[in-house]
PDB file of C-alpha atoms in Angstrom:
ATOM      1  CA  MET A   1     131.554  84.774 116.105  1.00  0.00           C
ATOM      2  CA  PHE A   2     132.123  85.846 112.549  1.00  0.00           C
ATOM      3  CA  THR A   3     129.721  83.348 111.021  1.00  0.00           C
ATOM      4  CA  PRO A   4     126.537  83.728 108.988  1.00  0.00           C
ATOM      5  CA  ALA A   5     124.543  83.190 112.170  1.00  0.00           C
ATOM      6  CA  GLY A   6     126.506  85.941 113.917  1.00  0.00           C
ATOM      7  CA  VAL A   7     125.902  88.362 111.078  1.00  0.00           C
ATOM      8  CA  ALA A   8     122.199  87.465 111.049  1.00  0.00           C
ATOM      9  CA  LEU A   9     121.973  88.088 114.797  1.00  0.00           C
ATOM     10  CA  LEU A  10     123.723  91.454 114.457  1.00  0.00           C
ATOM     11  CA  SER A  11     121.360  92.373 111.651  1.00  0.00           C
ATOM     12  CA  GLY A  12     118.407  91.406 113.835  1.00  0.00           C
ATOM     13  CA  ALA A  13     119.681  93.446 116.756  1.00  0.00           C
ATOM     14  CA  LEU A  14     120.158  96.523 114.575  1.00  0.00           C
ATOM     15  CA  LEU A  15     116.697  96.023 113.095  1.00  0.00           C
ATOM     16  CA  MET A  16     115.197  95.956 116.580  1.00  0.00           C
ATOM     17  CA  ILE A  17     117.080  99.074 117.627  1.00  0.00           C
ATOM     18  CA  GLY A  18     115.802 100.871 114.535  1.00  0.00           C
ATOM     19  CA  ALA A  19     112.264  99.649 115.111  1.00  0.00           C
ATOM     20  CA  PHE A  20     112.394 100.927 118.665  1.00  0.00           C
ATOM     21  CA  GLY A  21     113.464 104.312 117.359  1.00  0.00           C
ATOM     22  CA  VAL A  22     110.630 104.470 114.840  1.00  0.00           C
ATOM     23  CA  ILE A  23     107.990 103.620 117.446  1.00  0.00           C
ATOM     24  CA  ALA A  24     109.198 105.359 120.570  1.00  0.00           C
ATOM     25  CA  ARG A  25     110.511 108.694 119.304  1.00  0.00           C
ATOM     26  CA  ARG A  26     108.340 111.702 118.574  1.00  0.00           C
ATOM     27  CA  ASN A  27     110.908 113.717 116.675  1.00  0.00           C
ATOM     28  CA  LEU A  28     110.268 112.870 113.021  1.00  0.00           C
ATOM     29  CA  ILE A  29     113.883 113.452 112.005  1.00  0.00           C
ATOM     30  CA  ILE A  30     114.986 110.761 114.440  1.00  0.00           C
ATOM     31  CA  VAL A  31     112.207 108.514 113.139  1.00  0.00           C
ATOM     32  CA  LEU A  32     113.540 108.852 109.591  1.00  0.00           C
ATOM     33  CA  MET A  33     117.044 108.104 110.802  1.00  0.00           C
ATOM     34  CA  SER A  34     115.744 104.995 112.537  1.00  0.00           C
ATOM     35  CA  VAL A  35     114.158 103.840 109.292  1.00  0.00           C
ATOM     36  CA  GLU A  36     117.552 104.160 107.619  1.00  0.00           C
ATOM     37  CA  ILE A  37     119.046 102.071 110.413  1.00  0.00           C
ATOM     38  CA  MET A  38     116.520  99.324 109.734  1.00  0.00           C
ATOM     39  CA  LEU A  39     117.260  99.405 106.015  1.00  0.00           C
ATOM     40  CA  ALA A  40     120.974  99.148 106.664  1.00  0.00           C
ATOM     41  CA  ALA A  41     120.341  96.183 108.947  1.00  0.00           C
ATOM     42  CA  GLY A  42     118.458  94.430 106.163  1.00  0.00           C
ATOM     43  CA  THR A  43     121.158  95.007 103.594  1.00  0.00           C
ATOM     44  CA  LEU A  44     123.741  93.787 106.081  1.00  0.00           C
ATOM     45  CA  ALA A  45     121.917  90.460 106.363  1.00  0.00           C
ATOM     46  CA  LEU A  46     121.729  90.258 102.571  1.00  0.00           C
ATOM     47  CA  ALA A  47     125.447  90.898 102.217  1.00  0.00           C
ATOM     48  CA  GLY A  48     126.208  88.317 104.894  1.00  0.00           C
ATOM     49  CA  PHE A  49     124.236  85.599 103.173  1.00  0.00           C
ATOM     50  CA  ALA A  50     125.700  86.607  99.819  1.00  0.00           C
ATOM     51  CA  ARG A  51     129.136  86.035 101.308  1.00  0.00           C
ATOM     52  CA  MET A  52     127.981  82.706 102.729  1.00  0.00           C
ATOM     53  CA  HIS A  53     126.976  81.405  99.305  1.00  0.00           C
ATOM     54  CA  GLY A  54     129.908  82.911  97.502  1.00  0.00           C
ATOM     55  CA  GLY A  55     130.604  82.709  93.788  1.00  0.00           C
ATOM     56  CA  GLU A  56     127.869  83.529  91.297  1.00  0.00           C
ATOM     57  CA  ARG A  57     124.959  83.380  93.743  1.00  0.00           C
ATOM     58  CA  GLY A  58     126.777  85.623  96.152  1.00  0.00           C
ATOM     59  CA  THR A  59     127.338  88.275  93.518  1.00  0.00           C
ATOM     60  CA  HIS A  60     123.626  88.224  92.734  1.00  0.00           C
ATOM     61  CA  GLY A  61     123.012  88.989  96.403  1.00  0.00           C
ATOM     62  CA  GLN A  62     125.387  91.916  96.241  1.00  0.00           C
ATOM     63  CA  VAL A  63     123.565  93.348  93.229  1.00  0.00           C
ATOM     64  CA  LEU A  64     120.378  93.148  95.264  1.00  0.00           C
ATOM     65  CA  VAL A  65     122.072  95.071  98.081  1.00  0.00           C
ATOM     66  CA  LEU A  66     123.025  97.749  95.565  1.00  0.00           C
ATOM     67  CA  LEU A  67     119.439  98.060  94.383  1.00  0.00           C
ATOM     68  CA  VAL A  68     118.155  98.265  97.960  1.00  0.00           C
ATOM     69  CA  MET A  69     120.637 101.072  98.622  1.00  0.00           C
ATOM     70  CA  ALA A  70     119.179 102.983  95.676  1.00  0.00           C
ATOM     71  CA  VAL A  71     115.681 102.512  97.067  1.00  0.00           C
ATOM     72  CA  ALA A  72     116.832 103.651 100.509  1.00  0.00           C
ATOM     73  CA  ALA A  73     118.284 106.824  99.032  1.00  0.00           C
ATOM     74  CA  ALA A  74     115.080 107.576  97.126  1.00  0.00           C
ATOM     75  CA  GLU A  75     113.011 106.937 100.240  1.00  0.00           C
ATOM     76  CA  ALA A  76     115.180 109.180 102.389  1.00  0.00           C
ATOM     77  CA  ALA A  77     114.877 112.027  99.903  1.00  0.00           C
ATOM     78  CA  VAL A  78     111.109 111.803  99.633  1.00  0.00           C
ATOM     79  CA  GLY A  79     110.676 111.293 103.383  1.00  0.00           C
ATOM     80  CA  LEU A  80     112.694 114.396 104.163  1.00  0.00           C
ATOM     81  CA  ALA A  81     110.749 116.377 101.551  1.00  0.00           C
ATOM     82  CA  ILE A  82     107.505 115.334 103.229  1.00  0.00           C
ATOM     83  CA  LEU A  83     109.017 116.368 106.562  1.00  0.00           C
ATOM     84  CA  MET A  84     109.849 119.799 105.144  1.00  0.00           C
ATOM     85  CA  ALA A  85     106.334 120.265 103.830  1.00  0.00           C
ATOM     86  CA  LEU A  86     104.903 119.190 107.199  1.00  0.00           C
ATOM     87  CA  TYR A  87     107.220 121.518 109.073  1.00  0.00           C
ATOM     88  CA  ARG A  88     106.053 124.410 106.955  1.00  0.00           C
ATOM     89  CA  GLN A  89     102.466 123.761 108.015  1.00  0.00           C
ATOM     90  CA  LEU A  90     103.038 122.874 111.662  1.00  0.00           C
ATOM     91  CA  ARG A  91     106.232 124.761 112.524  1.00  0.00           C
ATOM     92  CA  SER A  92     107.171 121.565 114.379  1.00  0.00           C
ATOM     93  CA  VAL A  93     108.594 118.098 113.744  1.00  0.00           C
ATOM     94  CA  ASP A  94     106.762 116.534 116.670  1.00  0.00           C
ATOM     95  CA  SER A  95     104.694 113.617 115.425  1.00  0.00           C
ATOM     96  CA  ASP A  96     102.108 114.166 118.156  1.00  0.00           C
ATOM     97  CA  ARG A  97     101.417 117.609 116.726  1.00  0.00           C
ATOM     98  CA  ALA A  98     100.514 116.171 113.330  1.00  0.00           C
ATOM     99  CA  ASP A  99      96.936 115.381 114.287  1.00  0.00           C
ATOM    100  CA  ARG A 100      94.791 117.372 111.892  1.00  0.00           C
ATOM    101  CA  MET A 101      93.207 114.249 110.509  1.00  0.00           C
ATOM    102  CA  ARG A 102      92.168 113.061 113.955  1.00  0.00           C
ATOM    103  CA  GLY A 103      88.517 112.702 114.906  1.00  0.00           C
TER     104      GLY A 103
ATOM    105  CA  MET B   1     141.600  88.106 113.880  1.00  0.00           C
ATOM    106  CA  GLN B   2     138.491  88.463 111.793  1.00  0.00           C
ATOM    107  CA  ASP B   3     136.451  87.523 114.821  1.00  0.00           C
ATOM    108  CA  ALA B   4     137.936  90.384 116.804  1.00  0.00           C
ATOM    109  CA  LEU B   5     137.377  92.874 113.995  1.00  0.00           C
ATOM    110  CA  PHE B   6     133.820  91.671 113.586  1.00  0.00           C
ATOM    111  CA  LEU B   7     133.074  92.041 117.285  1.00  0.00           C
ATOM    112  CA  LEU B   8     134.620  95.494 117.403  1.00  0.00           C
ATOM    113  CA  THR B   9     132.756  96.753 114.325  1.00  0.00           C
ATOM    114  CA  SER B  10     129.503  95.224 115.580  1.00  0.00           C
ATOM    115  CA  ALA B  11     129.940  96.979 118.905  1.00  0.00           C
ATOM    116  CA  VAL B  12     130.403 100.303 117.134  1.00  0.00           C
ATOM    117  CA  ALA B  13     127.368  99.650 114.938  1.00  0.00           C
ATOM    118  CA  ILE B  14     125.149  98.785 117.877  1.00  0.00           C
ATOM    119  CA  GLY B  15     126.494 101.606 120.005  1.00  0.00           C
ATOM    120  CA  THR B  16     125.958 104.279 117.382  1.00  0.00           C
ATOM    121  CA  ALA B  17     122.509 102.919 116.505  1.00  0.00           C
ATOM    122  CA  VAL B  18     121.454 103.075 120.163  1.00  0.00           C
ATOM    123  CA  TYR B  19     122.824 106.600 120.340  1.00  0.00           C
ATOM    124  CA  VAL B  20     120.819 107.683 117.289  1.00  0.00           C
ATOM    125  CA  VAL B  21     117.535 106.373 118.673  1.00  0.00           C
ATOM    126  CA  THR B  22     118.089 107.950 122.092  1.00  0.00           C
ATOM    127  CA  ALA B  23     119.761 111.267 121.282  1.00  0.00           C
ATOM    128  CA  ARG B  24     117.937 114.472 122.231  1.00  0.00           C
ATOM    129  CA  ASN B  25     119.702 116.697 119.757  1.00  0.00           C
ATOM    130  CA  PRO B  26     119.069 115.785 116.090  1.00  0.00           C
ATOM    131  CA  VAL B  27     122.466 117.086 115.005  1.00  0.00           C
ATOM    132  CA  TYR B  28     124.212 114.778 117.444  1.00  0.00           C
ATOM    133  CA  ALA B  29     121.982 111.975 116.224  1.00  0.00           C
ATOM    134  CA  ALA B  30     123.086 112.722 112.648  1.00  0.00           C
ATOM    135  CA  ILE B  31     126.736 112.425 113.660  1.00  0.00           C
ATOM    136  CA  GLY B  32     125.934 109.143 115.363  1.00  0.00           C
ATOM    137  CA  LEU B  33     124.193 108.028 112.189  1.00  0.00           C
ATOM    138  CA  MET B  34     127.360 108.788 110.278  1.00  0.00           C
ATOM    139  CA  GLY B  35     129.298 106.565 112.651  1.00  0.00           C
ATOM    140  CA  PHE B  36     126.695 103.866 112.149  1.00  0.00           C
ATOM    141  CA  PHE B  37     126.942 104.030 108.352  1.00  0.00           C
ATOM    142  CA  LEU B  38     130.731 103.865 108.528  1.00  0.00           C
ATOM    143  CA  SER B  39     130.578 100.804 110.769  1.00  0.00           C
ATOM    144  CA  ILE B  40     128.219  99.111 108.310  1.00  0.00           C
ATOM    145  CA  SER B  41     130.727  99.891 105.591  1.00  0.00           C
ATOM    146  CA  GLY B  42     133.400  98.251 107.716  1.00  0.00           C
ATOM    147  CA  LEU B  43     131.217  95.175 108.032  1.00  0.00           C
ATOM    148  CA  TYR B  44     130.877  95.062 104.257  1.00  0.00           C
ATOM    149  CA  VAL B  45     134.667  95.072 103.987  1.00  0.00           C
ATOM    150  CA  LEU B  46     134.796  92.131 106.402  1.00  0.00           C
ATOM    151  CA  LEU B  47     132.215  90.358 104.249  1.00  0.00           C
ATOM    152  CA  ASP B  48     134.355  90.665 101.116  1.00  0.00           C
ATOM    153  CA  ALA B  49     131.957  93.199  99.593  1.00  0.00           C
ATOM    154  CA  ALA B  50     134.463  95.895  98.723  1.00  0.00           C
ATOM    155  CA  PHE B  51     132.333  97.574  96.080  1.00  0.00           C
ATOM    156  CA  LEU B  52     129.349  97.730  98.421  1.00  0.00           C
ATOM    157  CA  ALA B  53     131.492  99.209 101.158  1.00  0.00           C
ATOM    158  CA  ALA B  54     132.543 102.038  98.851  1.00  0.00           C
ATOM    159  CA  VAL B  55     128.986 102.632  97.654  1.00  0.00           C
ATOM    160  CA  GLN B  56     127.807 102.640 101.269  1.00  0.00           C
ATOM    161  CA  VAL B  57     130.122 105.503 102.134  1.00  0.00           C
ATOM    162  CA  ILE B  58     129.405 107.457  98.963  1.00  0.00           C
ATOM    163  CA  VAL B  59     125.622 107.078  99.013  1.00  0.00           C
ATOM    164  CA  TYR B  60     124.766 106.896 102.714  1.00  0.00           C
ATOM    165  CA  VAL B  61     127.366 109.167 104.272  1.00  0.00           C
ATOM    166  CA  GLY B  62     127.975 111.353 101.254  1.00  0.00           C
ATOM    167  CA  ALA B  63     124.391 111.870 100.130  1.00  0.00           C
ATOM    168  CA  ILE B  64     121.733 110.676 102.572  1.00  0.00           C
ATOM    169  CA  LEU B  65     123.465 112.004 105.674  1.00  0.00           C
ATOM    170  CA  VAL B  66     124.212 115.319 103.995  1.00  0.00           C
ATOM    171  CA  LEU B  67     120.534 115.537 103.056  1.00  0.00           C
ATOM    172  CA  PHE B  68     119.584 114.951 106.691  1.00  0.00           C
ATOM    173  CA  LEU B  69     121.937 117.696 107.823  1.00  0.00           C
ATOM    174  CA  PHE B  70     120.563 120.132 105.238  1.00  0.00           C
ATOM    175  CA  VAL B  71     117.025 119.524 106.445  1.00  0.00           C
ATOM    176  CA  ILE B  72     118.040 119.842 110.097  1.00  0.00           C
ATOM    177  CA  MET B  73     119.717 123.148 109.316  1.00  0.00           C
ATOM    178  CA  LEU B  74     116.583 124.446 107.609  1.00  0.00           C
ATOM    179  CA  LEU B  75     114.484 123.818 110.720  1.00  0.00           C
ATOM    180  CA  ASP B  76     114.294 126.076 113.747  1.00  0.00           C
ATOM    181  CA  LEU B  77     116.197 123.923 116.219  1.00  0.00           C
ATOM    182  CA  ARG B  78     115.526 126.113 119.228  1.00  0.00           C
ATOM    183  CA  ALA B  79     111.789 125.754 118.834  1.00  0.00           C
ATOM    184  CA  ILE B  80     112.165 122.008 118.390  1.00  0.00           C
ATOM    185  CA  ARG B  81     114.312 121.459 121.437  1.00  0.00           C
ATOM    186  CA  ARG B  82     111.906 123.390 123.623  1.00  0.00           C
ATOM    187  CA  GLU B  83     109.256 120.793 122.921  1.00  0.00           C
ATOM    188  CA  PRO B  84     108.381 118.293 125.642  1.00  0.00           C
ATOM    189  CA  GLY B  85     110.502 115.201 125.582  1.00  0.00           C
ATOM    190  CA  ASP B  86     109.391 111.939 124.162  1.00  0.00           C
ATOM    191  CA  ARG B  87     106.996 109.420 125.542  1.00  0.00           C
ATOM    192  CA  SER B  88     106.608 108.471 129.198  1.00  0.00           C
ATOM    193  CA  PRO B  89     109.101 105.963 130.622  1.00  0.00           C
ATOM    194  CA  GLY B  90     106.411 103.281 130.843  1.00  0.00           C
ATOM    195  CA  VAL B  91     105.654 103.487 127.152  1.00  0.00           C
ATOM    196  CA  ILE B  92     109.336 103.406 126.297  1.00  0.00           C
ATOM    197  CA  VAL B  93     109.991 100.307 128.382  1.00  0.00           C
ATOM    198  CA  LEU B  94     106.921  98.600 126.977  1.00  0.00           C
ATOM    199  CA  THR B  95     107.985  99.438 123.430  1.00  0.00           C
ATOM    200  CA  GLY B  96     111.467  98.115 124.094  1.00  0.00           C
ATOM    201  CA  LEU B  97     110.084  94.859 125.469  1.00  0.00           C
ATOM    202  CA  LEU B  98     107.632  94.432 122.615  1.00  0.00           C
ATOM    203  CA  VAL B  99     110.296  95.076 119.995  1.00  0.00           C
ATOM    204  CA  ALA B 100     112.735  92.700 121.666  1.00  0.00           C
ATOM    205  CA  LEU B 101     110.089  90.011 121.959  1.00  0.00           C
ATOM    206  CA  THR B 102     108.887  90.338 118.360  1.00  0.00           C
ATOM    207  CA  GLY B 103     112.389  90.594 116.996  1.00  0.00           C
ATOM    208  CA  GLY B 104     113.623  87.673 119.023  1.00  0.00           C
ATOM    209  CA  LEU B 105     110.724  85.493 117.948  1.00  0.00           C
ATOM    210  CA  ALA B 106     111.164  86.469 114.324  1.00  0.00           C
ATOM    211  CA  PHE B 107     114.850  85.744 114.289  1.00  0.00           C
ATOM    212  CA  VAL B 108     114.845  82.314 115.874  1.00  0.00           C
ATOM    213  CA  PRO B 109     113.799  80.557 112.623  1.00  0.00           C
ATOM    214  CA  VAL B 110     116.298  82.633 110.665  1.00  0.00           C
ATOM    215  CA  VAL B 111     119.226  81.566 112.778  1.00  0.00           C
ATOM    216  CA  ARG B 112     117.939  77.981 112.969  1.00  0.00           C
ATOM    217  CA  GLY B 113     117.558  77.915 109.196  1.00  0.00           C
ATOM    218  CA  ILE B 114     121.273  78.361 108.678  1.00  0.00           C
ATOM    219  CA  PRO B 115     122.701  74.834 108.347  1.00  0.00           C
ATOM    220  CA  ALA B 116     124.507  73.938 111.539  1.00  0.00           C
ATOM    221  CA  GLY B 117     128.146  74.858 111.718  1.00  0.00           C
ATOM    222  CA  LYS B 118     128.017  76.877 108.544  1.00  0.00           C
ATOM    223  CA  THR B 119     130.914  79.277 108.286  1.00  0.00           C
ATOM    224  CA  PHE B 120     132.222  81.675 105.717  1.00  0.00           C
ATOM    225  CA  ALA B 121     134.054  79.380 103.337  1.00  0.00           C
ATOM    226  CA  PRO B 122     136.941  81.001 101.468  1.00  0.00           C
ATOM    227  CA  VAL B 123     135.819  82.756  98.390  1.00  0.00           C
ATOM    228  CA  ALA B 124     137.319  83.508  94.968  1.00  0.00           C
ATOM    229  CA  PRO B 125     139.727  86.472  94.950  1.00  0.00           C
ATOM    230  CA  GLY B 126     137.583  88.713  92.779  1.00  0.00           C
ATOM    231  CA  PHE B 127     134.454  88.297  94.879  1.00  0.00           C
ATOM    232  CA  GLY B 128     132.702  91.541  95.649  1.00  0.00           C
ATOM    233  CA  SER B 129     134.906  93.585  93.383  1.00  0.00           C
ATOM    234  CA  THR B 130     133.459  96.278  91.164  1.00  0.00           C
ATOM    235  CA  GLU B 131     133.976  94.135  88.071  1.00  0.00           C
ATOM    236  CA  SER B 132     132.171  91.124  89.408  1.00  0.00           C
ATOM    237  CA  VAL B 133     129.190  93.120  90.636  1.00  0.00           C
ATOM    238  CA  ALA B 134     129.027  95.175  87.439  1.00  0.00           C
ATOM    239  CA  LEU B 135     129.221  92.068  85.283  1.00  0.00           C
ATOM    240  CA  VAL B 136     126.114  90.632  86.913  1.00  0.00           C
ATOM    241  CA  ALA B 137     124.295  93.921  87.387  1.00  0.00           C
ATOM    242  CA  PHE B 138     124.472  95.130  83.816  1.00  0.00           C
ATOM    243  CA  THR B 139     123.707  91.821  82.170  1.00  0.00           C
ATOM    244  CA  ARG B 140     121.355  89.690  84.224  1.00  0.00           C
ATOM    245  CA  TYR B 141     119.889  92.627  86.186  1.00  0.00           C
ATOM    246  CA  ALA B 142     119.993  95.329  83.525  1.00  0.00           C
ATOM    247  CA  LEU B 143     116.253  95.982  83.716  1.00  0.00           C
ATOM    248  CA  PRO B 144     116.115  96.430  87.533  1.00  0.00           C
ATOM    249  CA  VAL B 145     119.085  98.778  87.332  1.00  0.00           C
ATOM    250  CA  GLU B 146     117.338 100.926  84.739  1.00  0.00           C
ATOM    251  CA  LEU B 147     114.151 100.843  86.790  1.00  0.00           C
ATOM    252  CA  ALA B 148     116.140 101.962  89.826  1.00  0.00           C
ATOM    253  CA  GLY B 149     117.269 104.949  87.801  1.00  0.00           C
ATOM    254  CA  LEU B 150     113.651 105.701  86.972  1.00  0.00           C
ATOM    255  CA  LEU B 151     112.757 105.374  90.640  1.00  0.00           C
ATOM    256  CA  LEU B 152     115.439 107.872  91.595  1.00  0.00           C
ATOM    257  CA  LEU B 153     114.127 110.275  88.953  1.00  0.00           C
ATOM    258  CA  ALA B 154     110.624 109.952  90.401  1.00  0.00           C
ATOM    259  CA  ALA B 155     112.029 110.565  93.874  1.00  0.00           C
ATOM    260  CA  ILE B 156     113.826 113.707  92.729  1.00  0.00           C
ATOM    261  CA  VAL B 157     110.739 115.121  91.049  1.00  0.00           C
ATOM    262  CA  GLY B 158     108.564 114.226  94.020  1.00  0.00           C
ATOM    263  CA  ALA B 159     110.968 115.707  96.558  1.00  0.00           C
ATOM    264  CA  VAL B 160     111.255 118.966  94.653  1.00  0.00           C
ATOM    265  CA  ALA B 161     107.485 119.169  94.233  1.00  0.00           C
ATOM    266  CA  LEU B 162     106.895 118.537  97.949  1.00  0.00           C
ATOM    267  CA  ALA B 163     109.568 120.722  99.423  1.00  0.00           C
ATOM    268  CA  LYS B 164     109.742 123.720  97.153  1.00  0.00           C
ATOM    269  CA  ARG B 165     108.815 127.026  98.613  1.00  0.00           C
ATOM    270  CA  ARG B 166     105.484 128.431  97.608  1.00  0.00           C
ATOM    271  CA  PHE B 167     105.688 131.736  95.809  1.00  0.00           C
ATOM    272  CA  ALA B 168     103.627 134.946  96.122  1.00  0.00           C
ATOM    273  CA  GLY B 169     100.681 133.826  93.985  1.00  0.00           C
ATOM    274  CA  GLU B 170      99.774 130.823  96.203  1.00  0.00           C
ATOM    275  CA  GLU B 171      98.400 131.152  99.775  1.00  0.00           C
ATOM    276  CA  THR B 172      98.553 128.208 102.273  1.00  0.00           C
ATOM    277  CA  GLU B 173     100.337 129.930 105.186  1.00  0.00           C
TER     278      GLU B 173
END
């Protein structure tokens, strides 16, 4: 079970769960959390394959994971700031209410 | 033994992730997200990525999750929870099926691409330690690391600019 294929499958399952959350939920906070789940799934796959290669190549993979974590943090901060600004206008975090650009 | 630990940690990861995407209450979802991040950290430990496991806890649980909780606390939760629930059951089932289908299709070549019978071969003792990651990060990847710092600076400035309260001189509300 604990093989590169197993880790890849787990990563895929988590990615799908996160994708479901992004699409099916209306609450924007939950949507942002689901995006973080997807990012974590991606970095998990990276770390798994880094471990599979081992040695120098593996460490390069781990550096990439570190950089992706930095990007995820930046994205979470900006996403939440956008959410705050939206909330101030709409008094709601329901994505269906954010329809001012419609029609 | 590692198999059992992997299965257990995977179960926690999947369970908490499902809880996050289905929870009604965003605060409960945030706690579930914390459990998810901790389980990912556990998986990093299993994958001999000790440094990454530590960074995962510090950055994701210690910063990102705290940020989520701050934002949740600044919102009016009673008004939010009075809102109608999410989409109709039909849409939810359809979404679940579509995601499973797309994900499954996308992952078949990934799993097939791993050479048959490949396992985690034993790895040098210092693998995944802070020294080994730092050695590569600050020499070969020095530029991306500096750029990541710049990115974080841009994110800070952008977040402050977006979220700061407007003062008396400006209208909007």
